Amino acid sequence: MNFSGKRCIVTGGTGALGAAVVARLRAAGAAVAVIARGAAPGDMDFSGVDLADPPAAAAAVNRAVEQLGGLYALVNVAGAFRWETLVDGHIATWDLLYSANLKTAVCASKAALPHLIANGGGRIVNIGAASAAKAAAGMGAYAASKAGVAKLTEALSEEVRPKGITVNAVLPSIIDTPANRADMPKADFSKWVKPDAIAELIAFLLSDAAGAITGALIPIAGRV
């Protein structure tokens, strides 16, 4: 895949998955801007951004597009995870994960859409979760927020289909990250899906070859 001349924004591009996506796209020739809450040291990267705040998200996206010189694709990686049962947990966790996983994607997408329309079309890829389809104990808040991402993907794909914009989501199971290894030290890490594998799928969805695919919720589960 050759993304030379393609201008992309990756939210949450400083985490394990986001960094893999950024590296894959840049390796293929794309110009990539990162928008993240944490430190983002690159020349076209924006740190300290609360993407769940509509004005902050819009300002960051607009600045990124100005530096990029346009926009072809938005990849919404920003998100959070917390395992917590309803019996012993906190209602605030539901607000936290709704904001981190769904509202960030909504705000970033809304900010990006005028630029994608001006481009004559483009791509949006969201990060959902396999657990949104069948949630285990302790996964209620996380799965509910990711189910929202799935429905956002489906609805938005229909909304912007006539404008030449595709909207898809990838649904990972457990991602092989340092944080997950620390949380589950006795697990078989070889079964988990690798960030590079997810990044490769996202790159495909951004490619010309995937132009006919929209509204898709694509599982990528490793051997879990």
PDB file of C-alpha atoms in Angstrom:
ATOM      1  CA  MET A   1       0.000   0.000   0.000  1.00  0.00           C
ATOM      2  CA  ASN A   2       1.252   3.426  -0.955  1.00  0.00           C
ATOM      3  CA  PHE A   3      -0.156   6.396   0.946  1.00  0.00           C
ATOM      4  CA  SER A   4       2.096   9.060  -0.535  1.00  0.00           C
ATOM      5  CA  GLY A   5       0.176  12.320  -0.599  1.00  0.00           C
ATOM      6  CA  LYS A   6      -2.435  11.036   1.863  1.00  0.00           C
ATOM      7  CA  ARG A   7      -3.006  13.205   4.936  1.00  0.00           C
ATOM      8  CA  CYS A   8      -4.230  11.449   8.057  1.00  0.00           C
ATOM      9  CA  ILE A   9      -5.065  12.193  11.677  1.00  0.00           C
ATOM     10  CA  VAL A  10      -4.699   9.497  14.340  1.00  0.00           C
ATOM     11  CA  THR A  11      -6.237  10.217  17.735  1.00  0.00           C
ATOM     12  CA  GLY A  12      -4.659   8.507  20.711  1.00  0.00           C
ATOM     13  CA  GLY A  13      -1.567   8.002  18.601  1.00  0.00           C
ATOM     14  CA  THR A  14       0.823   7.792  21.540  1.00  0.00           C
ATOM     15  CA  GLY A  15      -0.461   4.517  23.038  1.00  0.00           C
ATOM     16  CA  ALA A  16       0.639   1.039  21.998  1.00  0.00           C
ATOM     17  CA  LEU A  17      -2.013   0.618  19.310  1.00  0.00           C
ATOM     18  CA  GLY A  18      -2.008   4.233  18.177  1.00  0.00           C
ATOM     19  CA  ALA A  19       1.771   4.257  17.802  1.00  0.00           C
ATOM     20  CA  ALA A  20       1.596   1.107  15.662  1.00  0.00           C
ATOM     21  CA  VAL A  21      -1.015   2.726  13.413  1.00  0.00           C
ATOM     22  CA  VAL A  22       1.035   5.907  13.056  1.00  0.00           C
ATOM     23  CA  ALA A  23       4.180   3.928  12.237  1.00  0.00           C
ATOM     24  CA  ARG A  24       2.380   1.817   9.619  1.00  0.00           C
ATOM     25  CA  LEU A  25       0.866   4.801   7.850  1.00  0.00           C
ATOM     26  CA  ARG A  26       4.069   6.824   7.893  1.00  0.00           C
ATOM     27  CA  ALA A  27       6.012   3.841   6.578  1.00  0.00           C
ATOM     28  CA  ALA A  28       3.612   3.766   3.616  1.00  0.00           C
ATOM     29  CA  GLY A  29       4.259   7.428   2.885  1.00  0.00           C
ATOM     30  CA  ALA A  30       1.311   9.122   4.600  1.00  0.00           C
ATOM     31  CA  ALA A  31       1.591  12.461   6.344  1.00  0.00           C
ATOM     32  CA  VAL A  32       0.211  11.791   9.822  1.00  0.00           C
ATOM     33  CA  ALA A  33      -0.755  14.156  12.628  1.00  0.00           C
ATOM     34  CA  VAL A  34      -1.314  12.762  16.117  1.00  0.00           C
ATOM     35  CA  ILE A  35      -3.860  14.209  18.535  1.00  0.00           C
ATOM     36  CA  ALA A  36      -3.610  12.848  22.067  1.00  0.00           C
ATOM     37  CA  ARG A  37      -4.162  13.658  25.708  1.00  0.00           C
ATOM     38  CA  GLY A  38      -0.629  12.524  26.556  1.00  0.00           C
ATOM     39  CA  ALA A  39       2.709  13.796  25.292  1.00  0.00           C
ATOM     40  CA  ALA A  40       3.006  13.824  21.503  1.00  0.00           C
ATOM     41  CA  PRO A  41       6.506  15.007  20.553  1.00  0.00           C
ATOM     42  CA  GLY A  42       6.351  15.112  16.738  1.00  0.00           C
ATOM     43  CA  ASP A  43       6.285  18.258  14.626  1.00  0.00           C
ATOM     44  CA  MET A  44       2.689  17.590  13.525  1.00  0.00           C
ATOM     45  CA  ASP A  45       1.525  16.150  16.834  1.00  0.00           C
ATOM     46  CA  PHE A  46      -0.816  17.811  19.322  1.00  0.00           C
ATOM     47  CA  SER A  47      -0.704  16.857  23.009  1.00  0.00           C
ATOM     48  CA  GLY A  48      -2.848  17.682  26.006  1.00  0.00           C
ATOM     49  CA  VAL A  49      -6.072  17.586  23.987  1.00  0.00           C
ATOM     50  CA  ASP A  50      -9.339  16.480  25.598  1.00  0.00           C
ATOM     51  CA  LEU A  51     -11.048  15.016  22.546  1.00  0.00           C
ATOM     52  CA  ALA A  52     -14.289  14.576  24.490  1.00  0.00           C
ATOM     53  CA  ASP A  53     -14.568  18.368  24.663  1.00  0.00           C
ATOM     54  CA  PRO A  54     -16.116  19.546  21.375  1.00  0.00           C
ATOM     55  CA  PRO A  55     -14.331  22.927  21.124  1.00  0.00           C
ATOM     56  CA  ALA A  56     -10.972  21.378  22.044  1.00  0.00           C
ATOM     57  CA  ALA A  57     -11.437  18.564  19.532  1.00  0.00           C
ATOM     58  CA  ALA A  58     -12.446  20.978  16.780  1.00  0.00           C
ATOM     59  CA  ALA A  59      -9.516  23.290  17.474  1.00  0.00           C
ATOM     60  CA  ALA A  60      -7.009  20.432  17.429  1.00  0.00           C
ATOM     61  CA  VAL A  61      -8.413  18.895  14.252  1.00  0.00           C
ATOM     62  CA  ASN A  62      -8.463  22.263  12.507  1.00  0.00           C
ATOM     63  CA  ARG A  63      -4.845  22.965  13.493  1.00  0.00           C
ATOM     64  CA  ALA A  64      -3.782  19.518  12.342  1.00  0.00           C
ATOM     65  CA  VAL A  65      -5.517  19.906   8.992  1.00  0.00           C
ATOM     66  CA  GLU A  66      -3.914  23.310   8.519  1.00  0.00           C
ATOM     67  CA  GLN A  67      -0.467  21.823   9.093  1.00  0.00           C
ATOM     68  CA  LEU A  68      -1.166  18.771   6.950  1.00  0.00           C
ATOM     69  CA  GLY A  69      -2.605  20.825   4.123  1.00  0.00           C
ATOM     70  CA  GLY A  70      -5.822  18.806   3.955  1.00  0.00           C
ATOM     71  CA  LEU A  71      -7.360  15.615   5.276  1.00  0.00           C
ATOM     72  CA  TYR A  72      -7.971  12.199   3.755  1.00  0.00           C
ATOM     73  CA  ALA A  73      -8.479   9.982   6.805  1.00  0.00           C
ATOM     74  CA  LEU A  74      -9.287  10.011  10.505  1.00  0.00           C
ATOM     75  CA  VAL A  75      -8.428   7.026  12.701  1.00  0.00           C
ATOM     76  CA  ASN A  76     -10.099   7.199  16.119  1.00  0.00           C
ATOM     77  CA  VAL A  77      -7.837   5.202  18.435  1.00  0.00           C
ATOM     78  CA  ALA A  78      -8.224   7.335  21.576  1.00  0.00           C
ATOM     79  CA  GLY A  79      -9.916   5.400  24.342  1.00  0.00           C
ATOM     80  CA  ALA A  80      -9.699   3.815  27.766  1.00  0.00           C
ATOM     81  CA  PHE A  81     -10.400   0.533  29.546  1.00  0.00           C
ATOM     82  CA  ARG A  82     -11.493  -0.351  33.038  1.00  0.00           C
ATOM     83  CA  TRP A  83     -12.643  -3.723  34.383  1.00  0.00           C
ATOM     84  CA  GLU A  84     -15.244  -3.168  37.073  1.00  0.00           C
ATOM     85  CA  THR A  85     -18.377  -4.966  38.188  1.00  0.00           C
ATOM     86  CA  LEU A  86     -21.562  -3.002  38.697  1.00  0.00           C
ATOM     87  CA  VAL A  87     -21.994  -4.376  42.229  1.00  0.00           C
ATOM     88  CA  ASP A  88     -18.605  -3.181  43.472  1.00  0.00           C
ATOM     89  CA  GLY A  89     -17.898  -0.425  40.973  1.00  0.00           C
ATOM     90  CA  HIS A  90     -18.793   3.193  40.474  1.00  0.00           C
ATOM     91  CA  ILE A  91     -21.318   4.934  38.258  1.00  0.00           C
ATOM     92  CA  ALA A  92     -18.547   7.405  37.407  1.00  0.00           C
ATOM     93  CA  THR A  93     -16.794   4.618  35.500  1.00  0.00           C
ATOM     94  CA  TRP A  94     -19.671   4.515  33.025  1.00  0.00           C
ATOM     95  CA  ASP A  95     -19.324   8.246  32.436  1.00  0.00           C
ATOM     96  CA  LEU A  96     -15.553   7.931  32.113  1.00  0.00           C
ATOM     97  CA  LEU A  97     -15.617   5.164  29.512  1.00  0.00           C
ATOM     98  CA  TYR A  98     -18.505   6.701  27.577  1.00  0.00           C
ATOM     99  CA  SER A  99     -16.494   9.893  27.330  1.00  0.00           C
ATOM    100  CA  ALA A 100     -13.146   8.251  26.536  1.00  0.00           C
ATOM    101  CA  ASN A 101     -14.375   5.683  24.023  1.00  0.00           C
ATOM    102  CA  LEU A 102     -17.484   7.080  22.364  1.00  0.00           C
ATOM    103  CA  LYS A 103     -17.567  10.830  22.845  1.00  0.00           C
ATOM    104  CA  THR A 104     -13.968  11.238  21.663  1.00  0.00           C
ATOM    105  CA  ALA A 105     -14.845   9.473  18.409  1.00  0.00           C
ATOM    106  CA  VAL A 106     -18.001  11.564  18.007  1.00  0.00           C
ATOM    107  CA  CYS A 107     -16.216  14.874  18.599  1.00  0.00           C
ATOM    108  CA  ALA A 108     -13.205  14.059  16.429  1.00  0.00           C
ATOM    109  CA  SER A 109     -15.407  12.771  13.603  1.00  0.00           C
ATOM    110  CA  LYS A 110     -17.677  15.819  13.701  1.00  0.00           C
ATOM    111  CA  ALA A 111     -14.634  18.093  13.553  1.00  0.00           C
ATOM    112  CA  ALA A 112     -13.061  16.127  10.704  1.00  0.00           C
ATOM    113  CA  LEU A 113     -16.127  15.766   8.493  1.00  0.00           C
ATOM    114  CA  PRO A 114     -16.080  19.257   6.913  1.00  0.00           C
ATOM    115  CA  HIS A 115     -12.469  18.649   5.886  1.00  0.00           C
ATOM    116  CA  LEU A 116     -13.200  15.183   4.494  1.00  0.00           C
ATOM    117  CA  ILE A 117     -16.138  16.579   2.538  1.00  0.00           C
ATOM    118  CA  ALA A 118     -13.922  19.378   1.200  1.00  0.00           C
ATOM    119  CA  ASN A 119     -11.442  16.699   0.151  1.00  0.00           C
ATOM    120  CA  GLY A 120     -14.131  15.085  -1.997  1.00  0.00           C
ATOM    121  CA  GLY A 121     -14.255  11.973   0.167  1.00  0.00           C
ATOM    122  CA  GLY A 122     -12.103  10.039   2.572  1.00  0.00           C
ATOM    123  CA  ARG A 123     -11.992   7.510   5.350  1.00  0.00           C
ATOM    124  CA  ILE A 124     -12.889   7.182   9.018  1.00  0.00           C
ATOM    125  CA  VAL A 125     -11.859   4.105  10.998  1.00  0.00           C
ATOM    126  CA  ASN A 126     -12.988   3.594  14.589  1.00  0.00           C
ATOM    127  CA  ILE A 127     -11.751   1.181  17.237  1.00  0.00           C
ATOM    128  CA  GLY A 128     -14.575  -0.905  18.637  1.00  0.00           C
ATOM    129  CA  ALA A 129     -14.228  -4.083  20.685  1.00  0.00           C
ATOM    130  CA  ALA A 130     -15.165  -7.730  20.371  1.00  0.00           C
ATOM    131  CA  SER A 131     -16.671  -7.514  23.869  1.00  0.00           C
ATOM    132  CA  ALA A 132     -19.356  -5.140  22.591  1.00  0.00           C
ATOM    133  CA  ALA A 133     -21.125  -8.146  21.070  1.00  0.00           C
ATOM    134  CA  LYS A 134     -20.854 -10.436  24.108  1.00  0.00           C
ATOM    135  CA  ALA A 135     -19.748  -8.822  27.352  1.00  0.00           C
ATOM    136  CA  ALA A 136     -18.306 -10.785  30.256  1.00  0.00           C
ATOM    137  CA  ALA A 137     -18.675  -9.904  33.927  1.00  0.00           C
ATOM    138  CA  GLY A 138     -16.914  -6.669  34.761  1.00  0.00           C
ATOM    139  CA  MET A 139     -17.002  -5.512  31.146  1.00  0.00           C
ATOM    140  CA  GLY A 140     -20.364  -3.738  31.230  1.00  0.00           C
ATOM    141  CA  ALA A 141     -19.221  -0.118  31.099  1.00  0.00           C
ATOM    142  CA  TYR A 142     -16.467  -0.774  28.570  1.00  0.00           C
ATOM    143  CA  ALA A 143     -18.628  -2.953  26.330  1.00  0.00           C
ATOM    144  CA  ALA A 144     -21.510  -0.477  26.428  1.00  0.00           C
ATOM    145  CA  SER A 145     -19.239   2.362  25.339  1.00  0.00           C
ATOM    146  CA  LYS A 146     -17.790   0.258  22.523  1.00  0.00           C
ATOM    147  CA  ALA A 147     -21.278  -0.809  21.440  1.00  0.00           C
ATOM    148  CA  GLY A 148     -21.908   2.892  21.024  1.00  0.00           C
ATOM    149  CA  VAL A 149     -18.862   3.108  18.763  1.00  0.00           C
ATOM    150  CA  ALA A 150     -20.308   0.304  16.635  1.00  0.00           C
ATOM    151  CA  LYS A 151     -23.631   2.090  16.215  1.00  0.00           C
ATOM    152  CA  LEU A 152     -21.891   5.396  15.517  1.00  0.00           C
ATOM    153  CA  THR A 153     -19.952   3.611  12.775  1.00  0.00           C
ATOM    154  CA  GLU A 154     -23.059   2.134  11.186  1.00  0.00           C
ATOM    155  CA  ALA A 155     -25.141   5.306  11.346  1.00  0.00           C
ATOM    156  CA  LEU A 156     -22.385   7.646  10.190  1.00  0.00           C
ATOM    157  CA  SER A 157     -21.478   5.362   7.302  1.00  0.00           C
ATOM    158  CA  GLU A 158     -25.009   5.737   5.952  1.00  0.00           C
ATOM    159  CA  GLU A 159     -25.008   9.482   6.552  1.00  0.00           C
ATOM    160  CA  VAL A 160     -21.815  10.216   4.620  1.00  0.00           C
ATOM    161  CA  ARG A 161     -21.890   7.446   2.017  1.00  0.00           C
ATOM    162  CA  PRO A 162     -23.181   9.874  -0.675  1.00  0.00           C
ATOM    163  CA  LYS A 163     -20.222  12.161   0.057  1.00  0.00           C
ATOM    164  CA  GLY A 164     -17.648   9.495  -0.768  1.00  0.00           C
ATOM    165  CA  ILE A 165     -16.599   8.927   2.840  1.00  0.00           C
ATOM    166  CA  THR A 166     -16.345   5.395   4.209  1.00  0.00           C
ATOM    167  CA  VAL A 167     -16.735   4.678   7.927  1.00  0.00           C
ATOM    168  CA  ASN A 168     -15.679   1.330   9.377  1.00  0.00           C
ATOM    169  CA  ALA A 169     -14.654  -0.114  12.731  1.00  0.00           C
ATOM    170  CA  VAL A 170     -12.233  -2.823  13.766  1.00  0.00           C
ATOM    171  CA  LEU A 171     -13.185  -4.944  16.783  1.00  0.00           C
ATOM    172  CA  PRO A 172     -10.126  -6.293  18.595  1.00  0.00           C
ATOM    173  CA  SER A 173     -10.202  -8.868  21.348  1.00  0.00           C
ATOM    174  CA  ILE A 174      -7.313  -8.616  23.844  1.00  0.00           C
ATOM    175  CA  ILE A 175      -4.494  -6.542  22.377  1.00  0.00           C
ATOM    176  CA  ASP A 176      -0.923  -7.545  23.209  1.00  0.00           C
ATOM    177  CA  THR A 177       0.224  -4.395  24.990  1.00  0.00           C
ATOM    178  CA  PRO A 178       2.543  -3.863  27.974  1.00  0.00           C
ATOM    179  CA  ALA A 179      -0.417  -2.731  30.076  1.00  0.00           C
ATOM    180  CA  ASN A 180      -2.433  -5.870  29.318  1.00  0.00           C
ATOM    181  CA  ARG A 181       0.572  -8.092  30.024  1.00  0.00           C
ATOM    182  CA  ALA A 182       1.014  -6.388  33.377  1.00  0.00           C
ATOM    183  CA  ASP A 183      -2.687  -6.810  34.203  1.00  0.00           C
ATOM    184  CA  MET A 184      -2.817 -10.473  33.106  1.00  0.00           C
ATOM    185  CA  PRO A 185       0.686 -11.877  33.719  1.00  0.00           C
ATOM    186  CA  LYS A 186      -0.425 -15.530  33.616  1.00  0.00           C
ATOM    187  CA  ALA A 187      -2.187 -15.287  30.248  1.00  0.00           C
ATOM    188  CA  ASP A 188      -0.902 -16.828  27.035  1.00  0.00           C
ATOM    189  CA  PHE A 189       0.258 -13.690  25.243  1.00  0.00           C
ATOM    190  CA  SER A 190       0.788 -15.593  21.998  1.00  0.00           C
ATOM    191  CA  LYS A 191      -3.004 -15.798  21.568  1.00  0.00           C
ATOM    192  CA  TRP A 192      -3.536 -12.059  21.765  1.00  0.00           C
ATOM    193  CA  VAL A 193      -3.851  -9.883  18.691  1.00  0.00           C
ATOM    194  CA  LYS A 194      -0.760  -7.789  17.988  1.00  0.00           C
ATOM    195  CA  PRO A 195      -0.967  -4.018  17.499  1.00  0.00           C
ATOM    196  CA  ASP A 196       0.833  -4.378  14.163  1.00  0.00           C
ATOM    197  CA  ALA A 197      -1.881  -6.744  12.906  1.00  0.00           C
ATOM    198  CA  ILE A 198      -4.581  -4.230  13.792  1.00  0.00           C
ATOM    199  CA  ALA A 199      -2.566  -1.449  12.170  1.00  0.00           C
ATOM    200  CA  GLU A 200      -2.329  -3.506   8.980  1.00  0.00           C
ATOM    201  CA  LEU A 201      -6.103  -3.967   8.886  1.00  0.00           C
ATOM    202  CA  ILE A 202      -6.627  -0.253   9.442  1.00  0.00           C
ATOM    203  CA  ALA A 203      -4.180   0.554   6.644  1.00  0.00           C
ATOM    204  CA  PHE A 204      -6.174  -1.689   4.322  1.00  0.00           C
ATOM    205  CA  LEU A 205      -9.419   0.080   5.237  1.00  0.00           C
ATOM    206  CA  LEU A 206      -7.762   3.391   4.358  1.00  0.00           C
ATOM    207  CA  SER A 207      -6.520   2.093   1.019  1.00  0.00           C
ATOM    208  CA  ASP A 208      -8.093   2.451  -2.413  1.00  0.00           C
ATOM    209  CA  ALA A 209      -8.758  -1.300  -2.398  1.00  0.00           C
ATOM    210  CA  ALA A 210     -11.276  -0.835   0.439  1.00  0.00           C
ATOM    211  CA  GLY A 211     -13.257   1.910  -1.245  1.00  0.00           C
ATOM    212  CA  ALA A 212     -16.389  -0.246  -1.490  1.00  0.00           C
ATOM    213  CA  ILE A 213     -16.347  -1.198   2.206  1.00  0.00           C
ATOM    214  CA  THR A 214     -18.340   0.989   4.584  1.00  0.00           C
ATOM    215  CA  GLY A 215     -20.389   0.399   7.719  1.00  0.00           C
ATOM    216  CA  ALA A 216     -18.386  -2.753   8.434  1.00  0.00           C
ATOM    217  CA  LEU A 217     -17.622  -3.984  11.957  1.00  0.00           C
ATOM    218  CA  ILE A 218     -14.598  -6.216  11.477  1.00  0.00           C
ATOM    219  CA  PRO A 219     -13.469  -8.607  14.237  1.00  0.00           C
ATOM    220  CA  ILE A 220      -9.728  -9.095  14.704  1.00  0.00           C
ATOM    221  CA  ALA A 221      -9.306 -11.519  17.545  1.00  0.00           C
ATOM    222  CA  GLY A 222      -5.991 -13.334  17.281  1.00  0.00           C
ATOM    223  CA  ARG A 223      -6.588 -16.754  18.851  1.00  0.00           C
ATOM    224  CA  VAL A 224      -8.643 -15.569  21.823  1.00  0.00           C
TER     225      VAL A 224
END
